[in-house]
Coordinates of C-alpha atoms in Angstrom, one line a residue:
Chain A
M1 CA 9.6 -10.7 34.3
Q2 CA 6.7 -13.2 34.3
R3 CA 4.2 -10.4 34.3
T4 CA 6.0 -8.8 31.3
L5 CA 6.0 -12.1 29.4
R6 CA 2.3 -12.6 30.2
S7 CA 1.4 -9.1 28.9
L8 CA 3.5 -9.7 25.8
Y9 CA 1.8 -13.0 25.2
W10 CA -1.8 -11.6 25.5
S11 CA -1.1 -8.5 23.5
F12 CA 0.5 -10.7 20.8
W13 CA -2.6 -13.0 21.0
L14 CA -4.9 -10.0 20.7
G15 CA -3.0 -8.6 17.7
W16 CA -3.0 -12.0 16.0
Q17 CA -6.8 -12.2 16.5
I18 CA -7.4 -8.8 15.1
E19 CA -5.2 -9.5 12.1
T20 CA -6.6 -12.9 11.3
N21 CA -10.1 -13.6 12.6
W22 CA -11.9 -11.5 10.1
A23 CA -12.0 -14.5 7.7
E24 CA -12.0 -18.3 7.7
P25 CA -8.5 -19.7 8.1
S26 CA -8.4 -21.0 4.6
L27 CA -9.4 -17.6 3.2
F28 CA -6.9 -15.9 5.4
V29 CA -4.1 -18.1 4.2
L30 CA -5.1 -17.2 0.6
Y31 CA -5.1 -13.5 1.5
L32 CA -1.7 -14.0 3.2
L33 CA -0.3 -15.5 0.0
I34 CA -1.9 -13.5 -2.7
K35 CA -1.0 -10.0 -1.6
P36 CA 2.7 -10.5 -1.1
L37 CA 3.1 -12.9 -4.0
T38 CA 1.4 -10.5 -6.5
G39 CA 3.6 -7.7 -5.2
S40 CA 6.7 -9.8 -5.8
L41 CA 5.4 -11.0 -9.2
L42 CA 5.2 -7.4 -10.2
L43 CA 8.9 -7.2 -10.0
V44 CA 9.2 -10.4 -12.1
F45 CA 7.1 -8.8 -14.9
M46 CA 9.0 -5.6 -14.7
Y47 CA 12.2 -7.6 -15.2
Q48 CA 10.5 -9.4 -18.1
A49 CA 9.5 -6.1 -19.7
A50 CA 13.0 -4.7 -19.3
F51 CA 14.6 -7.9 -20.6
V52 CA 12.5 -7.5 -23.8
A53 CA 13.2 -3.8 -24.1
T54 CA 16.9 -4.1 -23.7
Q55 CA 17.0 -7.3 -25.9
G56 CA 18.3 -9.4 -23.1
G57 CA 20.7 -6.8 -21.7
V58 CA 19.5 -7.1 -18.1
R59 CA 21.9 -8.7 -15.6
P60 CA 20.1 -12.0 -14.7
E61 CA 21.1 -11.9 -11.0
L62 CA 19.1 -8.7 -10.5
L63 CA 15.8 -10.7 -10.5
A64 CA 16.6 -13.0 -7.6
F65 CA 18.2 -10.0 -5.8
A66 CA 15.0 -7.9 -6.1
Y67 CA 12.6 -10.8 -5.5
L68 CA 14.4 -11.9 -2.3
G69 CA 14.9 -8.3 -1.1
N70 CA 11.2 -7.6 -1.5
A71 CA 10.3 -10.7 0.4
I72 CA 12.7 -9.9 3.3
Y73 CA 11.3 -6.3 3.4
M74 CA 7.8 -7.6 4.2
L75 CA 9.1 -8.3 7.7
V76 CA 10.4 -4.7 8.1
G77 CA 7.0 -3.2 7.0
A78 CA 4.9 -5.5 9.0
V79 CA 6.6 -4.9 12.4
S80 CA 7.3 -1.2 12.1
T81 CA 4.0 -0.1 10.7
G82 CA 2.0 -2.7 12.7
M83 CA 2.8 -1.0 16.1
S84 CA 1.8 2.5 15.0
G85 CA -1.2 1.0 13.3
A86 CA -2.2 -0.5 16.6
V87 CA -2.1 3.0 18.2
V88 CA -4.4 4.5 15.5
S89 CA -6.9 1.6 15.4
D90 CA -7.1 1.2 19.2
R91 CA -7.6 4.9 19.8
E92 CA -9.6 6.0 16.8
Q93 CA -11.6 3.0 15.7
Y94 CA -12.1 0.8 18.7
G95 CA -11.7 3.5 21.4
M96 CA -9.8 1.1 23.6
L97 CA -6.4 2.7 24.0
K98 CA -7.5 4.7 27.0
Y99 CA -8.6 1.5 28.7
I100 CA -5.3 -0.2 27.9
R101 CA -3.5 2.8 29.3
I102 CA -5.3 2.5 32.7
T103 CA -4.6 -1.3 33.1
P104 CA -1.5 -2.3 35.0
I105 CA 0.3 -3.5 31.9
S106 CA 3.0 -1.4 30.2
L107 CA 1.8 0.3 27.1
Q108 CA 5.2 -0.4 25.5
I109 CA 5.0 -4.1 26.1
Y110 CA 1.5 -4.1 24.8
L111 CA 2.6 -2.4 21.5
V112 CA 5.6 -4.7 21.2
G113 CA 3.2 -7.7 21.4
R114 CA 0.9 -6.1 18.7
G115 CA 4.0 -5.4 16.6
L116 CA 5.2 -9.0 16.9
A117 CA 1.8 -10.3 15.8
G118 CA 2.2 -8.2 12.7
G119 CA 5.7 -9.4 12.4
L120 CA 4.6 -13.1 12.4
E121 CA 2.1 -12.3 9.6
G122 CA 5.0 -10.6 7.7
L123 CA 7.3 -13.6 8.3
V124 CA 4.7 -16.1 7.1
A125 CA 4.0 -13.9 4.0
A126 CA 7.8 -13.6 3.3
L127 CA 8.3 -17.4 3.7
L128 CA 5.4 -18.1 1.4
T129 CA 6.7 -15.6 -1.1
I130 CA 10.2 -17.2 -1.0
G131 CA 8.6 -20.6 -1.3
A132 CA 6.7 -19.5 -4.4
G133 CA 9.9 -17.9 -5.7
L134 CA 11.7 -21.3 -5.5
L135 CA 9.0 -22.8 -7.7
L136 CA 8.9 -19.9 -10.2
P137 CA 11.6 -19.2 -12.8
V138 CA 12.9 -16.1 -11.0
G139 CA 16.5 -17.4 -10.5
L140 CA 16.1 -17.9 -6.8
W141 CA 16.6 -21.6 -6.9
D142 CA 19.7 -21.2 -9.0
G143 CA 21.0 -18.6 -6.7
L144 CA 20.6 -20.8 -3.7
R145 CA 22.2 -23.8 -5.4
Q146 CA 25.3 -21.8 -6.5
H147 CA 26.1 -21.0 -2.9
D148 CA 25.9 -22.8 0.4
I149 CA 23.3 -21.1 2.6
A150 CA 25.1 -19.5 5.6
W151 CA 22.7 -20.9 8.2
G152 CA 24.6 -19.4 11.2
W153 CA 24.6 -15.9 9.7
L154 CA 20.9 -16.3 8.7
L155 CA 19.9 -17.2 12.2
F156 CA 22.0 -14.4 13.6
Y157 CA 20.3 -11.8 11.3
L158 CA 16.9 -13.2 12.0
L159 CA 17.4 -13.0 15.7
L160 CA 18.8 -9.4 15.6
G161 CA 16.2 -8.2 13.1
P162 CA 13.1 -8.2 15.5
P163 CA 14.7 -6.1 18.2
M164 CA 15.8 -3.6 15.6
L165 CA 12.3 -3.5 13.9
V166 CA 10.5 -3.3 17.3
S167 CA 12.7 -0.3 18.2
L168 CA 11.8 1.4 14.9
G169 CA 8.1 0.5 15.6
L170 CA 8.3 2.0 19.1
I171 CA 9.7 5.3 17.8
L172 CA 6.9 5.5 15.2
A173 CA 4.2 4.4 17.7
G174 CA 5.4 7.0 20.2
L175 CA 5.2 9.8 17.6
V176 CA 1.8 8.6 16.4
L177 CA 0.5 8.8 20.0
N178 CA 0.8 12.5 19.7
M179 CA -0.6 12.8 16.2
A180 CA -4.1 12.7 14.7
R181 CA -5.3 9.8 12.7
H182 CA -3.2 10.9 9.7
G183 CA -0.3 9.9 11.9
M184 CA -0.5 6.6 9.9
F185 CA 1.0 8.6 7.1
L186 CA 4.2 8.9 9.2
S187 CA 4.6 5.1 9.6
E188 CA 3.5 4.4 6.0
G189 CA 5.8 7.1 4.8
V190 CA 8.7 5.8 6.8
G191 CA 7.9 2.3 5.5
S192 CA 7.9 3.5 1.9
A193 CA 11.1 5.6 2.4
L194 CA 12.9 2.6 3.9
Y195 CA 11.7 0.4 0.9
L196 CA 13.3 3.0 -1.4
L197 CA 16.4 3.6 0.6
C198 CA 17.4 0.3 2.0
G199 CA 18.1 -1.2 -1.4
A200 CA 15.4 -3.9 -1.1
V201 CA 14.7 -4.2 -4.8
F202 CA 17.6 -2.4 -6.5
P203 CA 21.3 -2.0 -5.8
L204 CA 22.1 1.0 -3.7
E205 CA 24.5 2.5 -6.2
V206 CA 21.5 3.5 -8.4
L207 CA 20.6 6.0 -5.8
P208 CA 22.1 9.5 -6.0
V209 CA 25.4 9.6 -4.0
W210 CA 24.0 11.7 -1.1
L211 CA 21.1 9.2 -0.7
Q212 CA 23.6 6.3 -0.6
G213 CA 25.0 7.9 2.5
V214 CA 21.6 8.0 4.0
A215 CA 20.9 4.4 3.0
L216 CA 24.1 3.3 4.8
M217 CA 22.9 4.9 8.0
L218 CA 19.7 2.9 8.1
P219 CA 19.7 -0.4 10.1
P220 CA 17.2 -2.1 7.7
T221 CA 19.8 -1.8 4.9
Y222 CA 22.0 -4.2 6.8
L223 CA 19.2 -6.5 7.8
V224 CA 18.0 -6.9 4.2
E225 CA 21.5 -7.2 2.8
G226 CA 22.6 -9.6 5.6
V227 CA 19.6 -12.0 5.1
R228 CA 19.9 -11.8 1.3
R229 CA 23.7 -12.5 1.5
A230 CA 23.2 -15.4 3.9
L231 CA 20.9 -17.0 1.3
L232 CA 22.4 -16.0 -2.0
G233 CA 26.0 -15.2 -1.1
P234 CA 27.7 -11.9 -2.0
S235 CA 25.9 -10.6 -5.1
S236 CA 27.6 -8.8 -7.9
A237 CA 24.3 -7.0 -8.3
S238 CA 25.2 -4.7 -5.5
R239 CA 28.6 -3.2 -5.9
L240 CA 28.4 -0.9 -2.9
L241 CA 27.9 -3.6 -0.3
H242 CA 29.7 -6.3 -2.2
A243 CA 33.0 -5.7 -0.5
W244 CA 31.6 -5.8 3.0
Q245 CA 32.6 -8.8 5.0
P246 CA 29.8 -10.6 7.0
G247 CA 31.6 -9.4 10.2
E248 CA 31.4 -5.8 9.0
L249 CA 27.7 -6.1 8.1
T250 CA 27.0 -7.7 11.5
L251 CA 28.8 -4.9 13.3
A252 CA 26.9 -2.3 11.4
L253 CA 23.6 -4.0 12.1
L254 CA 24.4 -4.6 15.8
G255 CA 25.7 -1.0 16.4
S256 CA 22.8 0.6 14.6
T257 CA 20.3 -1.6 16.5
V258 CA 21.8 -0.7 19.9
L259 CA 21.6 3.0 18.9
L260 CA 18.1 2.7 17.6
G261 CA 17.0 0.8 20.7
A262 CA 18.3 3.5 23.0
L263 CA 16.7 6.2 20.9
A264 CA 13.4 4.3 20.9
Q265 CA 13.4 4.1 24.7
V266 CA 14.0 7.8 25.1
L267 CA 11.5 8.9 22.4
F268 CA 8.8 6.5 23.4
T269 CA 9.0 7.5 27.1
L270 CA 8.9 11.2 26.2
N271 CA 6.0 10.7 23.8
E272 CA 4.1 8.6 26.2
R273 CA 4.4 11.3 28.9
R274 CA 3.4 14.0 26.5
A275 CA 0.4 12.1 25.3
R276 CA -0.8 11.7 28.8
R277 CA -0.2 15.3 29.6
L278 CA -2.2 16.5 26.5
G279 CA -5.0 13.9 26.9
R280 CA -4.2 12.1 23.6
Y281 CA -5.3 8.7 24.7
D282 CA -9.0 9.3 24.2
Q283 CA -8.7 12.0 21.7
T284 CA -10.3 10.7 18.5
T285 CA -10.1 12.7 15.3
G286 CA -12.9 10.9 13.4
F287 CA -12.4 7.6 11.5
Chain B
M1 CA -38.6 15.9 -12.4
R2 CA -36.8 19.3 -12.3
E3 CA -36.9 19.3 -8.5
A4 CA -35.4 15.8 -8.4
L5 CA -32.6 16.8 -10.7
I6 CA -31.8 20.0 -8.7
L7 CA -31.8 17.9 -5.5
F8 CA -29.5 15.4 -7.1
L9 CA -27.1 18.0 -8.3
R10 CA -27.2 19.9 -4.9
A11 CA -26.5 16.7 -2.9
M12 CA -23.8 15.7 -5.3
L13 CA -22.0 19.1 -5.0
A14 CA -22.5 19.1 -1.2
R15 CA -20.8 15.7 -1.0
A16 CA -18.0 16.7 -3.3
Y17 CA -17.5 19.9 -1.3
P18 CA -15.6 18.5 1.7
R19 CA -13.3 16.6 -0.5
V20 CA -12.4 19.6 -2.5
M21 CA -12.1 21.8 0.5
G22 CA -10.1 19.1 2.3
L23 CA -7.3 19.9 -0.1
V24 CA -7.1 23.4 1.5
R25 CA -8.0 22.6 5.0
E26 CA -6.0 19.3 5.4
P27 CA -3.0 19.8 3.2
T28 CA -1.1 17.0 5.0
W29 CA -3.4 14.6 3.0
V30 CA -2.1 15.9 -0.3
L31 CA 1.4 15.4 1.1
Q32 CA 0.4 11.9 2.3
E33 CA -1.2 10.8 -0.9
T34 CA 1.6 12.3 -3.1
V35 CA 4.7 11.4 -1.2
L36 CA 3.8 7.8 -0.7
P37 CA 3.2 7.0 -4.4
I38 CA 6.2 9.1 -5.4
M39 CA 8.4 6.9 -3.2
S40 CA 6.9 3.7 -4.7
V41 CA 7.3 5.1 -8.2
S42 CA 10.8 6.1 -7.4
A43 CA 11.6 2.6 -6.3
Y44 CA 10.2 1.1 -9.5
A45 CA 11.9 3.8 -11.7
L46 CA 15.2 3.1 -10.1
L47 CA 14.8 -0.6 -10.6
Y48 CA 14.2 0.1 -14.3
R49 CA 17.3 2.3 -14.3
A50 CA 19.3 -0.5 -12.6
M51 CA 18.1 -2.9 -15.3
G52 CA 19.1 -0.4 -18.1
A53 CA 15.5 0.0 -19.3
E54 CA 15.5 3.9 -19.2
D55 CA 12.5 4.1 -21.6
Y56 CA 10.3 2.4 -19.0
V57 CA 11.1 4.9 -16.2
A58 CA 8.4 7.2 -17.7
F59 CA 6.1 4.1 -17.9
A60 CA 6.4 3.7 -14.2
I61 CA 5.7 7.3 -13.6
V62 CA 2.4 7.2 -15.5
G63 CA 1.6 4.0 -13.6
G64 CA 2.3 5.8 -10.4
A65 CA 0.0 8.6 -11.3
M66 CA -2.8 6.2 -12.2
T67 CA -2.1 4.3 -9.0
A68 CA -3.2 7.4 -7.1
F69 CA -6.6 7.1 -8.8
W70 CA -7.0 3.4 -8.1
L71 CA -6.1 4.0 -4.4
N72 CA -8.7 6.8 -4.3
V73 CA -11.3 4.6 -5.9
L74 CA -10.6 1.8 -3.4
W75 CA -10.3 3.8 -0.2
A76 CA -12.3 6.9 -0.8
M77 CA -15.1 5.2 -2.9
G78 CA -15.2 1.5 -2.2
A79 CA -14.5 1.6 1.6
Q80 CA -16.1 5.0 2.1
L81 CA -19.5 3.8 3.1
Y82 CA -17.8 1.5 5.6
W83 CA -16.0 4.5 7.2
E84 CA -19.3 6.5 7.0
R85 CA -21.1 3.7 8.9
D86 CA -18.3 3.7 11.5
S87 CA -18.5 7.4 12.0
G88 CA -22.3 7.5 12.1
N89 CA -22.9 9.3 8.8
L90 CA -24.3 6.5 6.8
E91 CA -27.7 6.5 8.5
L92 CA -27.9 10.3 7.9
F93 CA -27.3 9.7 4.2
I94 CA -29.9 7.0 4.0
I95 CA -32.7 9.1 5.7
A96 CA -31.8 12.3 3.8
P97 CA -34.3 13.1 0.9
A98 CA -31.5 12.9 -1.7
S99 CA -30.7 9.6 -3.5
M100 CA -27.7 7.6 -2.5
M101 CA -26.6 7.8 -6.1
S102 CA -26.1 11.5 -5.7
I103 CA -24.0 10.9 -2.6
L104 CA -21.8 8.4 -4.6
A105 CA -21.6 10.8 -7.5
G106 CA -20.5 13.6 -5.2
M107 CA -17.9 11.3 -3.7
A108 CA -16.6 10.5 -7.1
L109 CA -16.5 14.1 -8.3
G110 CA -14.6 15.2 -5.2
G111 CA -12.4 12.2 -5.4
M112 CA -11.5 12.9 -9.0
F113 CA -10.6 16.5 -8.2
M114 CA -8.5 15.6 -5.2
T115 CA -6.6 12.9 -7.1
V116 CA -6.0 14.9 -10.3
V117 CA -4.0 17.3 -8.1
R118 CA -2.0 14.4 -6.6
A119 CA -1.5 12.7 -10.0
A120 CA -0.2 16.0 -11.5
M121 CA 2.3 16.3 -8.6
I122 CA 3.5 12.7 -9.1
V123 CA 4.0 13.3 -12.8
G124 CA 5.7 16.7 -12.2
T125 CA 8.0 15.1 -9.6
G126 CA 8.7 12.3 -12.0
I127 CA 9.7 14.8 -14.7
L128 CA 12.0 16.7 -12.3
L129 CA 13.6 13.7 -10.5
F130 CA 13.9 11.3 -13.4
G131 CA 13.8 13.5 -16.5
A132 CA 10.9 11.6 -17.9
R133 CA 9.7 12.9 -21.2
F134 CA 6.1 12.8 -22.6
E135 CA 5.4 13.5 -26.2
P136 CA 1.6 13.0 -26.8
T137 CA 0.6 12.3 -30.3
S138 CA -2.7 14.1 -29.7
W139 CA -3.7 16.3 -26.7
W140 CA -7.4 15.8 -27.5
A141 CA -7.1 12.0 -27.5
L142 CA -5.0 12.2 -24.3
V143 CA -7.6 14.3 -22.4
G144 CA -10.5 12.2 -23.8
V145 CA -8.9 8.9 -22.8
F146 CA -8.0 10.3 -19.4
L147 CA -11.5 11.5 -18.7
L148 CA -13.1 8.3 -19.9
T149 CA -10.7 6.2 -17.8
L150 CA -11.7 8.3 -14.7
L151 CA -15.4 7.9 -15.5
A152 CA -15.0 4.1 -15.8
L153 CA -12.8 3.9 -12.7
Y154 CA -15.2 5.9 -10.5
G155 CA -18.2 4.0 -11.9
L156 CA -16.5 0.9 -10.7
G157 CA -15.8 2.7 -7.4
M158 CA -19.5 3.3 -7.0
V159 CA -20.2 -0.4 -7.6
F160 CA -17.6 -1.2 -4.9
A161 CA -19.1 1.3 -2.5
S162 CA -22.5 -0.5 -2.8
L163 CA -20.9 -3.9 -2.5
F164 CA -19.1 -2.9 0.6
L165 CA -22.3 -2.3 2.4
M166 CA -22.3 -6.0 2.9
Y167 CA -19.0 -6.1 4.7
G168 CA -17.7 -5.2 8.2
R169 CA -14.1 -5.3 9.3
E170 CA -13.1 -7.5 6.3
A171 CA -13.8 -4.5 4.0
W172 CA -10.4 -3.1 5.1
H173 CA -8.7 -6.3 4.1
L174 CA -10.6 -6.6 0.9
V175 CA -9.5 -3.2 -0.2
N176 CA -6.0 -4.1 0.7
L177 CA -6.4 -7.2 -1.4
L178 CA -7.5 -5.2 -4.4
Q179 CA -4.1 -3.3 -4.5
E180 CA -1.1 -5.5 -5.4
P181 CA -3.1 -8.1 -7.5
I182 CA -4.6 -5.2 -9.5
Y183 CA -1.3 -3.5 -9.9
L184 CA 0.0 -6.8 -11.3
V185 CA -2.7 -7.6 -13.8
S186 CA -3.4 -4.1 -15.0
G187 CA 0.2 -3.5 -16.2
L188 CA 0.5 -0.3 -14.2
N189 CA 4.3 -0.6 -14.2
Y190 CA 5.0 -2.4 -17.5
P191 CA 3.2 -2.8 -20.8
A192 CA 0.1 -5.0 -20.2
R193 CA 1.2 -7.3 -23.1
T194 CA 4.1 -8.5 -20.9
L195 CA 1.5 -10.6 -19.1
G196 CA 0.6 -12.4 -22.3
L197 CA -2.2 -11.3 -24.6
V198 CA -4.9 -13.5 -23.1
T199 CA -4.2 -12.6 -19.5
A200 CA -4.0 -8.9 -20.4
L201 CA -7.4 -9.1 -22.3
V202 CA -9.0 -10.7 -19.3
A203 CA -7.5 -8.0 -17.1
S204 CA -9.2 -5.5 -19.3
V205 CA -12.4 -5.8 -17.4
I206 CA -10.6 -3.4 -15.0
P207 CA -10.7 0.0 -16.6
L208 CA -7.2 0.8 -15.3
T209 CA -5.7 -1.8 -17.8
L210 CA -7.2 -0.2 -20.9
G211 CA -6.9 3.3 -19.6
V212 CA -3.2 3.1 -18.8
D213 CA -2.4 1.2 -22.0
A214 CA -4.2 3.8 -24.1
L215 CA -2.6 6.7 -22.3
R216 CA 0.9 5.1 -22.8
Q217 CA 0.2 4.6 -26.5
I218 CA -0.7 8.3 -26.8
L219 CA 2.1 9.6 -24.6
F220 CA 5.0 7.5 -25.8
G221 CA 4.2 6.7 -29.4
A222 CA 7.0 4.3 -30.7
V223 CA 8.1 3.1 -27.3
A224 CA 4.6 1.9 -26.5
A225 CA 3.8 0.9 -30.1
R226 CA 2.7 -2.6 -29.1
G227 CA -0.3 -1.7 -27.1
L228 CA -2.9 -4.1 -26.0
L229 CA -5.5 -3.0 -28.6
A230 CA -5.7 -0.1 -31.0
V231 CA -6.5 3.1 -29.1
E232 CA -9.8 3.5 -30.9
Y233 CA -11.0 0.2 -29.5
E234 CA -9.8 1.0 -26.1
I235 CA -11.7 4.3 -26.1
L236 CA -14.9 2.5 -27.2
L237 CA -14.5 -0.2 -24.5
L238 CA -13.8 2.5 -21.8
A239 CA -17.0 4.4 -22.9
L240 CA -19.0 1.2 -22.6
M241 CA -17.5 0.4 -19.2
S242 CA -18.3 3.9 -17.9
A243 CA -22.0 3.6 -18.8
G244 CA -22.1 -0.1 -17.7
F245 CA -20.5 0.5 -14.3
I246 CA -22.7 3.5 -13.5
V247 CA -25.9 1.6 -14.3
L248 CA -24.6 -1.4 -12.4
A249 CA -23.8 0.8 -9.4
G250 CA -27.4 2.1 -9.3
W251 CA -28.8 -1.4 -9.3
C252 CA -26.3 -2.7 -6.7
L253 CA -27.1 0.2 -4.5
Q254 CA -30.8 -0.6 -4.5
V255 CA -30.4 -4.3 -4.0
L256 CA -27.7 -4.1 -1.3
E257 CA -29.3 -1.2 0.6
R258 CA -32.4 -3.3 0.9
W259 CA -30.2 -6.3 2.0
A260 CA -28.4 -4.2 4.5
R261 CA -31.6 -2.9 6.0
R262 CA -33.0 -6.4 6.3
H263 CA -29.8 -7.7 8.0
G264 CA -29.4 -4.7 10.2
R265 CA -26.0 -3.8 8.7
L266 CA -26.5 -0.1 8.2
T267 CA -25.6 0.9 11.8
V268 CA -23.3 -1.9 12.8
K269 CA -20.0 -0.4 13.9
G270 CA -16.5 -1.8 14.7
Q271 CA -17.1 -5.2 13.3

């Protein structure tokens, strides 16, 4: 156990160094703020444009709904794509994956540590974005004031989120182990698909009916909705999940996380073995 | 003079060749660079739909198509010399008898070709999925503005490519940083005027702002009636930018290549 924690700590440390030490700390903080904040402000200006075009016909709660959902989703993207990104960069760019593979540490633990470093970056970005959202007229402050924050549920979702995201990241990292460098497409594609399908920025009922079914099978849907609901309360912006009680949301997130975790273990082990058999650890495809 | 011109053209076509052939030999890239923007475009289009602003769904689709060009300019122009350095090609480019400008021009030509295919697929998918309608007031103006926008964008890409000779690992992050902030200020997903006239005019130093605004004015007529500037002025500014960026790229390349030689940055890898 101690060895596992030590591996996790050092891989986390390495991931954090790679993510952050390319710039001075002050410049890095600026980078961390500007990118997510401008991405979120994009939604604010889209709302503004729609508000003018519809002559004020846009539901006001949609802005806080989309802004907060976008901020929460930063965590999803950071962890899940961070782990497969580590496979590609360590193998293709730095040529280090084969050396990590021959050390006594578990590759899985190493990738989890790298993913958590990305997750911390995503968490900081999300918190900064939410902080900026409280200062800007995006309705976030009003939304928070109208409803008591459900701190217990918030903590619960934030604790359950990382294992779910790490499981997703492990599945992607395992698959990318056996793909060429464009394997990054897979993780970025999954990230974009989840952004579209988990209702981060728009209510799920806007999706075609068959896609709503897909959305309800995705664990990040429940994470985004759970955290958003803990902060803003049940939102009338989303009719599909409006009727769900917190207990039902929790059960859905818990159940899908357990399933995803089991799937991740099986898939990662199979892919790790396959990569070893086919010599993928030092197979670079040109960067 | 004639020999130099022939060498320039041959080097340009040779550098454009792998990008054009890459479409055939590595079709997953087309999938990659089409599917990802389509998903982003879909998210924004659905958000407009949720807000009841159906007219702006097509705005988001045009923005998505132009996003593909901006991403290509950043990753396949701006950061390209950084990748080439990492893979060991940069020194070969430098010692070859052809000028670096011809290499950059080839990268731009190939990049434009690749991305036109992707942009067409994004627009086609947008029409099929969201029923977006485009009614250009003039096809000639549409094609002219589009080509001028590409020329200005890739001219800017050539400037980026030269500047990135200075950077190591931070190049990747800088390119990342030039995505969302540029999407925000260039009005890719909403009329640029939404930002306020002054901000939008300042943002016009990026050709994407004027190009997208002019394209929307031509494509959507009444819906986009309140463009940033009259289309004629936008065309004039885009033409000036095109020439200016290409001249600036030539100058930057000379200065920065000398700088990179002096600081030993032409062969530094993995930093």
